[in-house]
PDB file of C-alpha atoms in Angstrom:
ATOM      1  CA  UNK A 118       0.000   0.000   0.000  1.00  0.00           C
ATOM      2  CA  UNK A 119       1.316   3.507  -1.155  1.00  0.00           C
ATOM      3  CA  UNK A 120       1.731   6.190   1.811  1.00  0.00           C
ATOM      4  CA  UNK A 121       3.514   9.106   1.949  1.00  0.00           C
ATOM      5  CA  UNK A 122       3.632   9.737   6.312  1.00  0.00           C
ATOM      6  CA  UNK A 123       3.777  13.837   6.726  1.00  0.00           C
ATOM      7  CA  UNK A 124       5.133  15.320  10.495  1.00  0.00           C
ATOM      8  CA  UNK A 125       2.758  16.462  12.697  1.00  0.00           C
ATOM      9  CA  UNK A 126       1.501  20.458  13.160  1.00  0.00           C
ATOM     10  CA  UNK A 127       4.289  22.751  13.766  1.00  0.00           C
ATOM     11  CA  UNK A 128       3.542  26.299  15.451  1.00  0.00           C
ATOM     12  CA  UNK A 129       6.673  28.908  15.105  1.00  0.00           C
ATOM     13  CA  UNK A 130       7.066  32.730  15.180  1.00  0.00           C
ATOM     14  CA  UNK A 131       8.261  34.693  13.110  1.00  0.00           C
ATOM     15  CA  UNK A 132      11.811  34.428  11.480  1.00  0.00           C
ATOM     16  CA  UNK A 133      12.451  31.000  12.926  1.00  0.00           C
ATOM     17  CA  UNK A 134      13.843  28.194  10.555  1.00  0.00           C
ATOM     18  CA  UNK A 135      11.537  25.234   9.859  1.00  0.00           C
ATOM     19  CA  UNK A 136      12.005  21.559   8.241  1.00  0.00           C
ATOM     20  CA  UNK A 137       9.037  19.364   7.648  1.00  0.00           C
ATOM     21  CA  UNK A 138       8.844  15.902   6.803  1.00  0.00           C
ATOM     22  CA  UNK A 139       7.122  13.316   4.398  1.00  0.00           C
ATOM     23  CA  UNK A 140       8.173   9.558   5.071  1.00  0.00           C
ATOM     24  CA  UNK A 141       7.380   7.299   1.618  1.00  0.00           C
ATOM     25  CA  UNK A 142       6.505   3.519   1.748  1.00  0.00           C
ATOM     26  CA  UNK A 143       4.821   0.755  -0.696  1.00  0.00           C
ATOM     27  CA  UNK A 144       6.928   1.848  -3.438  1.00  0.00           C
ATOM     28  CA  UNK A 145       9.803   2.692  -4.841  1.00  0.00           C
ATOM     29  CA  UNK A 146      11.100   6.049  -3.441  1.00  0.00           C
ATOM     30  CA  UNK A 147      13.728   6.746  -6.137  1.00  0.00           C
ATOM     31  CA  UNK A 148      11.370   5.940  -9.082  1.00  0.00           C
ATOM     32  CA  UNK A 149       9.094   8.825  -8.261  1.00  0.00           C
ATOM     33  CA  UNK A 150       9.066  12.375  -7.820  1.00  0.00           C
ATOM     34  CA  UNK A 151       8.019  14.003  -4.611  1.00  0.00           C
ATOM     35  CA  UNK A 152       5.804  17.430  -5.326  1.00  0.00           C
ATOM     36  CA  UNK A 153       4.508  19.722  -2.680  1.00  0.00           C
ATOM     37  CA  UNK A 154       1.512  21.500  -2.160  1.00  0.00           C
ATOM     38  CA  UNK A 155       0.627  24.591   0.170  1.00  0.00           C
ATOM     39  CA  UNK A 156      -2.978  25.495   0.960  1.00  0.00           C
ATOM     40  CA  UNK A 157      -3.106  28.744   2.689  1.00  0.00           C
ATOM     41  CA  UNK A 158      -6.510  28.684   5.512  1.00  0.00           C
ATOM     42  CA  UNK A 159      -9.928  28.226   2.985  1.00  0.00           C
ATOM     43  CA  UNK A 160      -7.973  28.746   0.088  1.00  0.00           C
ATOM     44  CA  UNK A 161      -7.117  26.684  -2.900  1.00  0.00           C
ATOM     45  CA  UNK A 162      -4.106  24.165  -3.722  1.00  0.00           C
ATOM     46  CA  UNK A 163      -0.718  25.457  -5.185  1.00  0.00           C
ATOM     47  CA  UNK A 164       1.897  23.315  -6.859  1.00  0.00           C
ATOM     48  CA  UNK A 165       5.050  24.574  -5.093  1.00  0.00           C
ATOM     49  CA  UNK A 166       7.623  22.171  -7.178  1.00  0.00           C
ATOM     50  CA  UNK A 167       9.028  18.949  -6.332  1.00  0.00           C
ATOM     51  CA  UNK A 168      12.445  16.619  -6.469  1.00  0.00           C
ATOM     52  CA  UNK A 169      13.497  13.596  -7.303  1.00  0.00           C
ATOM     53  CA  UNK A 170      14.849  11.335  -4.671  1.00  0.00           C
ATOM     54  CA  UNK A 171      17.258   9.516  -6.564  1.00  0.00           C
ATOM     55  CA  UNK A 172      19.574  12.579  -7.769  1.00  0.00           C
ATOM     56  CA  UNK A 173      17.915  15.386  -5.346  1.00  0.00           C
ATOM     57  CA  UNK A 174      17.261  17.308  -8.916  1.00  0.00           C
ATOM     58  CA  UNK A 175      14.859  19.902  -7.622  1.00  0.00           C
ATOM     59  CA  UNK A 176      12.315  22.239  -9.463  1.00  0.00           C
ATOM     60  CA  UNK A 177      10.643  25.060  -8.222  1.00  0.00           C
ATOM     61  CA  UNK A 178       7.183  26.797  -9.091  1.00  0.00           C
ATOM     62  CA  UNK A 179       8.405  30.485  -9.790  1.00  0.00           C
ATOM     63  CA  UNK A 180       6.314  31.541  -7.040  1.00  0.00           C
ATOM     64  CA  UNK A 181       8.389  29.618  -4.486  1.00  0.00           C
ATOM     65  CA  UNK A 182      12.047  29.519  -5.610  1.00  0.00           C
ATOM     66  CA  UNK A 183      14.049  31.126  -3.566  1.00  0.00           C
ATOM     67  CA  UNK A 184      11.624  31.070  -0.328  1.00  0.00           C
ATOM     68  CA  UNK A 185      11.685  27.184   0.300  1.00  0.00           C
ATOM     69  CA  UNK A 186      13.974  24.664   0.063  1.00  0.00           C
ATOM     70  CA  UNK A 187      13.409  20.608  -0.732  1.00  0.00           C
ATOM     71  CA  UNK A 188      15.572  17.604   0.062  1.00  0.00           C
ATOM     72  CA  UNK A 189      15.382  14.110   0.606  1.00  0.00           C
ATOM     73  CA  UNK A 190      17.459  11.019   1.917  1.00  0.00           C
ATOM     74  CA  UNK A 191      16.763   7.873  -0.009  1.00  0.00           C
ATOM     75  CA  UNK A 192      18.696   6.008   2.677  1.00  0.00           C
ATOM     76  CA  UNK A 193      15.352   6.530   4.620  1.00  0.00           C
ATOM     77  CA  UNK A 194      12.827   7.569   1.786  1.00  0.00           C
ATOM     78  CA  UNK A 195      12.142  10.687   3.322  1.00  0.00           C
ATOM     79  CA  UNK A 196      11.407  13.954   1.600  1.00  0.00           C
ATOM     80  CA  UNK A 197      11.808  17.556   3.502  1.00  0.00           C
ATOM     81  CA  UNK A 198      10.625  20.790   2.577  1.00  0.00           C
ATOM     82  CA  UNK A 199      12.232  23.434   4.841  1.00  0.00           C
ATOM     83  CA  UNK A 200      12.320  27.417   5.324  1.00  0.00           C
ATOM     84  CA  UNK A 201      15.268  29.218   6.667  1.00  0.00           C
ATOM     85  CA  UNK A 202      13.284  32.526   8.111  1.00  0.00           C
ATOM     86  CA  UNK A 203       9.419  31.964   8.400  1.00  0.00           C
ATOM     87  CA  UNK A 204       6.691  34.529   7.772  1.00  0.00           C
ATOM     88  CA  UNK A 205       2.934  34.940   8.952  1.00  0.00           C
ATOM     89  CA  UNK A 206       2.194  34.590   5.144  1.00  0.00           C
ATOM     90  CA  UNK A 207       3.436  30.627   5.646  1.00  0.00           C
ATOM     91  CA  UNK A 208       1.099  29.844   7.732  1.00  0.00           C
ATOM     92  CA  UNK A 209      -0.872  27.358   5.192  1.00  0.00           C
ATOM     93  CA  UNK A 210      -1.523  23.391   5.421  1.00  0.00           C
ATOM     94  CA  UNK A 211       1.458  21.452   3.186  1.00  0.00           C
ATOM     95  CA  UNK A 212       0.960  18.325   1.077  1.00  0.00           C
ATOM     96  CA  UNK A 213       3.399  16.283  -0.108  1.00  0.00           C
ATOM     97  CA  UNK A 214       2.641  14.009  -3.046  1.00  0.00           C
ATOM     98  CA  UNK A 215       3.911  11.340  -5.219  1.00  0.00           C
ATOM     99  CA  UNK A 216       4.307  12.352  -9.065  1.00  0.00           C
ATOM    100  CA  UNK A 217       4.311  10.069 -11.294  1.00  0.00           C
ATOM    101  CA  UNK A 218       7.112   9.806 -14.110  1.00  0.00           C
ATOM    102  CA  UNK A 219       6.984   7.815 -17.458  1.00  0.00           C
ATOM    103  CA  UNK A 220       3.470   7.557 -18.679  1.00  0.00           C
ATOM    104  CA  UNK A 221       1.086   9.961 -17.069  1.00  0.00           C
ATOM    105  CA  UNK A 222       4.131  11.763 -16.753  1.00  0.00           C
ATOM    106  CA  UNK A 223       3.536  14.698 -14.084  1.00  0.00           C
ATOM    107  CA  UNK A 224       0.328  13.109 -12.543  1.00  0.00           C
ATOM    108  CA  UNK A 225      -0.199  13.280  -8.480  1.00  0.00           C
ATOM    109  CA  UNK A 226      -1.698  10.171  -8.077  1.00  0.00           C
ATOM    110  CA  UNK A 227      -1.310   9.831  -4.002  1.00  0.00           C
ATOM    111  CA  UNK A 228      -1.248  12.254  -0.997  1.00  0.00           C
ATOM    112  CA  UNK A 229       0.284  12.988   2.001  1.00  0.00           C
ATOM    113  CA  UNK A 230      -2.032  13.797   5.486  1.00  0.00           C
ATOM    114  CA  UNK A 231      -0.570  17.306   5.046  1.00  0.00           C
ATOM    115  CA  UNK A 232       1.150  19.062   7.914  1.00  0.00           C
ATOM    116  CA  UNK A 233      -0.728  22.282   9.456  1.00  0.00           C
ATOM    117  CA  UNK A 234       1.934  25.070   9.953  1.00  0.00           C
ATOM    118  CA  UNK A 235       0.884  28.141  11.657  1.00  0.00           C
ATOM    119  CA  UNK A 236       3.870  31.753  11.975  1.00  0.00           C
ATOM    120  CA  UNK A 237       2.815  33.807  14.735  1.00  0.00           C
ATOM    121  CA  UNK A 238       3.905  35.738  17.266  1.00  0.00           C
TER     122      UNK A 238
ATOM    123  CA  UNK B 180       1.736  29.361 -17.005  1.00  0.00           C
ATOM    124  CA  UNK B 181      -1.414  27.367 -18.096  1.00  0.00           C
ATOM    125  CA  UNK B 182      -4.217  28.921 -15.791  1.00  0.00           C
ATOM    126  CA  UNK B 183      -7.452  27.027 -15.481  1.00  0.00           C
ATOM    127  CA  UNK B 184     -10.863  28.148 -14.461  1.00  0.00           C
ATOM    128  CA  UNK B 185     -13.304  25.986 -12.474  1.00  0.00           C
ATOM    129  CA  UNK B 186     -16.557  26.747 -12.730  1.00  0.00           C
ATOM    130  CA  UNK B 187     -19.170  26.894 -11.003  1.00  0.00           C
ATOM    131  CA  UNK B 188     -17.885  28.212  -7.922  1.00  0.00           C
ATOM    132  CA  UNK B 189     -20.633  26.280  -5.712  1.00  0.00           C
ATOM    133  CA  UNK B 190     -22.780  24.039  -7.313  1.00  0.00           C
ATOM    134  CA  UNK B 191     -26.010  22.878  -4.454  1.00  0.00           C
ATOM    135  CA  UNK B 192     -27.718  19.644  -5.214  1.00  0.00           C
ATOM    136  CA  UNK B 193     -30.104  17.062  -3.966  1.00  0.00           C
ATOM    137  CA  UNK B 194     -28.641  13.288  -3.722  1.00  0.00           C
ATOM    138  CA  UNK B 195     -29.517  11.466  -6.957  1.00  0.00           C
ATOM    139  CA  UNK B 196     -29.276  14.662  -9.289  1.00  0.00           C
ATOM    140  CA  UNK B 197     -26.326  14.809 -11.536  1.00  0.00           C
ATOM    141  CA  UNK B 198     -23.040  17.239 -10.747  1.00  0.00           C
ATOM    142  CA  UNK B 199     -21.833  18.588 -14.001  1.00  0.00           C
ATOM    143  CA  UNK B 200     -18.126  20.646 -13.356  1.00  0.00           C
ATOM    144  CA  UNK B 201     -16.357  22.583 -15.989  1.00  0.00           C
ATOM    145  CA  UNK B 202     -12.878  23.521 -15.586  1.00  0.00           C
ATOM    146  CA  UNK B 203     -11.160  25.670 -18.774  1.00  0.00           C
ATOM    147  CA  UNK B 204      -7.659  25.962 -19.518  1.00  0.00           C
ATOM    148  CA  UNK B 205      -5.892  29.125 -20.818  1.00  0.00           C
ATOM    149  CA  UNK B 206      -3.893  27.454 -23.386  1.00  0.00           C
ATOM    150  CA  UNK B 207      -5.180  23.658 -25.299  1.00  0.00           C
ATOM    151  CA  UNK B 208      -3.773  20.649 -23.393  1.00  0.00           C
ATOM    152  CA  UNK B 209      -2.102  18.111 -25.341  1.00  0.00           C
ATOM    153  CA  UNK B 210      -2.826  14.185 -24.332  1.00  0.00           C
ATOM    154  CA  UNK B 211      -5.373  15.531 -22.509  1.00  0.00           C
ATOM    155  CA  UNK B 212      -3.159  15.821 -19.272  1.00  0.00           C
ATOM    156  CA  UNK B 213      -6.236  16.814 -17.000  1.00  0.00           C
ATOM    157  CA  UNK B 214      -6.649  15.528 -13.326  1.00  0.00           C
ATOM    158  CA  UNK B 215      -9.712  16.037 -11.024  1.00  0.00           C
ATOM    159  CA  UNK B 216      -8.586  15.605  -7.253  1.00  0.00           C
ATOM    160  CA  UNK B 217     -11.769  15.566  -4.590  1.00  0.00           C
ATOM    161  CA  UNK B 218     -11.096  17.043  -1.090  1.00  0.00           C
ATOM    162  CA  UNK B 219     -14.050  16.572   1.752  1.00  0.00           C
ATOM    163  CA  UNK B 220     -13.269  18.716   4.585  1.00  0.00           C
ATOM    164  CA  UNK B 221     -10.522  18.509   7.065  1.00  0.00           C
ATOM    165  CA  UNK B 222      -9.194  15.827   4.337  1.00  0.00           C
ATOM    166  CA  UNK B 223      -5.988  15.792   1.902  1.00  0.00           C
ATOM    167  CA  UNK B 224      -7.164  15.336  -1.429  1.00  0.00           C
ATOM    168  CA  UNK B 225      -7.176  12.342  -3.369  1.00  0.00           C
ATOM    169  CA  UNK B 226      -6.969  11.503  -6.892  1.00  0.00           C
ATOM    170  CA  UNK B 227     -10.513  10.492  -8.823  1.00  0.00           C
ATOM    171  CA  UNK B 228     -10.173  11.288 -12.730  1.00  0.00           C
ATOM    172  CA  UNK B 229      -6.441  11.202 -14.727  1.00  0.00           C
ATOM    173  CA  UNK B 230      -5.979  11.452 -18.634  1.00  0.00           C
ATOM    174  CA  UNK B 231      -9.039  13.425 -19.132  1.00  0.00           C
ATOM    175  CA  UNK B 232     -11.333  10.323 -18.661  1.00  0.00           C
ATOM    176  CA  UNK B 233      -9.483   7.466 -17.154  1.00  0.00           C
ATOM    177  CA  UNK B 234     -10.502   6.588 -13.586  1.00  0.00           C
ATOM    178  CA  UNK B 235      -7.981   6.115 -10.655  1.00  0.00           C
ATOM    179  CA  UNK B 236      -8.305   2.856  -8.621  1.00  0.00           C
ATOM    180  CA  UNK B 237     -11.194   2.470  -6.722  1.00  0.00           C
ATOM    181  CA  UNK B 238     -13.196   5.507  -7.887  1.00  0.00           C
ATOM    182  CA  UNK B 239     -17.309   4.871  -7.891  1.00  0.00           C
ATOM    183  CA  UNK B 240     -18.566   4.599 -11.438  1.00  0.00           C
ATOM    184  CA  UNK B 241     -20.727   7.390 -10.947  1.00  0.00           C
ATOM    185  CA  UNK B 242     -17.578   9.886 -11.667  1.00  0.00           C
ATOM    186  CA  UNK B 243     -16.613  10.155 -15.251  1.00  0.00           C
ATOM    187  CA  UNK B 244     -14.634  13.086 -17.075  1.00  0.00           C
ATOM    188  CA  UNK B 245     -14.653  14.052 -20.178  1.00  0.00           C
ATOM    189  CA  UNK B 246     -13.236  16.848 -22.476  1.00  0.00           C
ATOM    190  CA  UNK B 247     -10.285  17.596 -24.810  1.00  0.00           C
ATOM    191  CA  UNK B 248      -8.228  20.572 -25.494  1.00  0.00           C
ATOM    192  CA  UNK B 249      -9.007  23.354 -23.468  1.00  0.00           C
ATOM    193  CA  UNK B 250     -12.346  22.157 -22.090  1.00  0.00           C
ATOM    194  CA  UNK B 251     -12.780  18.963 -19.282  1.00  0.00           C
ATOM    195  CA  UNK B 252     -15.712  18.033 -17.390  1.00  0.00           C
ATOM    196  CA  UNK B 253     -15.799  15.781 -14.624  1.00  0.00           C
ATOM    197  CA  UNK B 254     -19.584  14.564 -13.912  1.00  0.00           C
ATOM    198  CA  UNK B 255     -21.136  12.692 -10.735  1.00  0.00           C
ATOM    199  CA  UNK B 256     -23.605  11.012 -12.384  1.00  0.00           C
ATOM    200  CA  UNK B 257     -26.219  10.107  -8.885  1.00  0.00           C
ATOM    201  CA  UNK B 258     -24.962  12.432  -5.927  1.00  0.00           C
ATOM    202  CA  UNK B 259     -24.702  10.938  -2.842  1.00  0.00           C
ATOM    203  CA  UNK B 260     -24.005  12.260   0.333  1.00  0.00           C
ATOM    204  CA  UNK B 261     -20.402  11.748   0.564  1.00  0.00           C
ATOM    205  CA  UNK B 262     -19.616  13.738  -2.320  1.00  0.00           C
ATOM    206  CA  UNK B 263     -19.551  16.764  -0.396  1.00  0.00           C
ATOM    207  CA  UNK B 264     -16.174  18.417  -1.179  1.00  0.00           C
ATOM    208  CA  UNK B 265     -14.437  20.760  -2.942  1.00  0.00           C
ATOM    209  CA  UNK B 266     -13.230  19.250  -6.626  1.00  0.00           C
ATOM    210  CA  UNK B 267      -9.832  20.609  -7.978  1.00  0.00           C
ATOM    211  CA  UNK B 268      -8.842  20.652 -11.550  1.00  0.00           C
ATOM    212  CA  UNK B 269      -4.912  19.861 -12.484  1.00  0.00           C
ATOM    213  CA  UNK B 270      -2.698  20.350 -15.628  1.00  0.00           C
ATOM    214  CA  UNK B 271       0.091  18.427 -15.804  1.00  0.00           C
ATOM    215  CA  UNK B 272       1.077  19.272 -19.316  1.00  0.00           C
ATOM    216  CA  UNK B 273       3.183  22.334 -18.854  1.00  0.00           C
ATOM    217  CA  UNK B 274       4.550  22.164 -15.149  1.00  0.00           C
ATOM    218  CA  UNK B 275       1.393  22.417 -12.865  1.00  0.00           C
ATOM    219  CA  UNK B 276      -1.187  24.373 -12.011  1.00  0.00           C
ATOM    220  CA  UNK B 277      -4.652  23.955 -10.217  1.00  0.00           C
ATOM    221  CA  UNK B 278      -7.922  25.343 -10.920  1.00  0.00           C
ATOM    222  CA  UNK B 279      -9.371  27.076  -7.903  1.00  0.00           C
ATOM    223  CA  UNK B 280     -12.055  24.749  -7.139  1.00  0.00           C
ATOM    224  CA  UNK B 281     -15.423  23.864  -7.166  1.00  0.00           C
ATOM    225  CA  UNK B 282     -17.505  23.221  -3.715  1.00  0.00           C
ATOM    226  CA  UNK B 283     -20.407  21.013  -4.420  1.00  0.00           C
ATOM    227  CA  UNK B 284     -23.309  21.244  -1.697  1.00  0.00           C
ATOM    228  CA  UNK B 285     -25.350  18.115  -0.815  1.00  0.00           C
ATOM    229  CA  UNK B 286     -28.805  19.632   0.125  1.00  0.00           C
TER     230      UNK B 286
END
């Protein structure tokens, strides 16, 4: 059975660095890409980019380069997406997903629980 | 950047009338790379229609899409109660990009 395992709620203030977590099992973690997801409170979804496990090649929506970063260790098929100085404007639920690559090329097919992260003061 | 438009924004139904969801894109998809993801409150989303058309695993028959180019439409054929959610169209063409939803009411 596919999962993708996401850390639990994180509350920080302002400025403060942050790493989040997405654990993979029930497939092959170096075959896929791993894409994230932000949904800011009773908003929409936004594709934020993803990376491949296997070679840690990374893309970026414009919107986000530059303001997050992604990673992953394939020793223990788990995916990060982490923020060096957090802002109020953060505060959103994250999803991380698998993408699928060959045919259907691009396609999220499974979810993450998503992790609730909340910047105040 | 491919932009698509959902509409309607809220659609309100009985159970047993038919859901019909139109999502546009800005520029014609090729291969018809068109998702529809379904998200019920306080859930993540999940996958229900890839390829336009194609079902994902253990979707009810009652959901079909449809649509080429730059117009898709993903249909619930007999609402039921449970299909109260908000329903995202995704490109996955050109990078990606979301539509910004459709929330269909079960009365």
């Amino acid at each position: 059975e596919v999962q993708l395992v996401q850390s639990g709620p994180e509350v920080k203030k302002p400025g403060e660095s942050l790493t989040i977590s997405c654990t993979a099992s029930g497939f092959s973690f170096t075959k896929y890409w791993i894409g994230w997801v932000r949904q800011m409170p009773g908003k929409g979804l936004e594709w934020m980019g993803f990376i491949f496990p296997d070679d840690s090649d990374t893309r970026y929506s414009p919107s986000f380069q530059g303001q997050v970063t992604f990673s992953a260790d394939k020793a223990i098929s788990t995916a990060y997406l982490q923020w060096s100085s957090l802002t109020a404007s953060d505060t959103a639920m994250y999803y991380c997903s698998r993408v699928l690559t060959g045919t259907s090329r691009g396609l999220i097919d499974y979810w993450g629980q998503g992790t609730l992260v909340i910047v105040s003061s | 950047e491919i932009v698509l438009t959902q509409s309607p924004g809220t659609l309100s139904l009985s159970p047993g009338e038919r859901a019909t969801l139109s999502c546009r894109a800005s520029q014609s998809l090729s291969s018809s790379n068109i998702a529809w993801h379904q998200q019920k409150p306080g859930q993540a989303p999940r996958l229900l229609i890839y390829g336009a058309s194609s079902r994902a695993t253990g979707i009810p028959d009652r959901f079909s899409g449809s649509g080429s180019g730059t117009d898709f439409t993903l249909t619930i054929s007999r609402l039921e109660p449970e299909d109260s959610a908000v329903y995202y169209c995704q490109q996955y063409g050109s990078s990606r990009t979301f539509g910004q939803g459709t929330k269909v009411e079960i009365k």
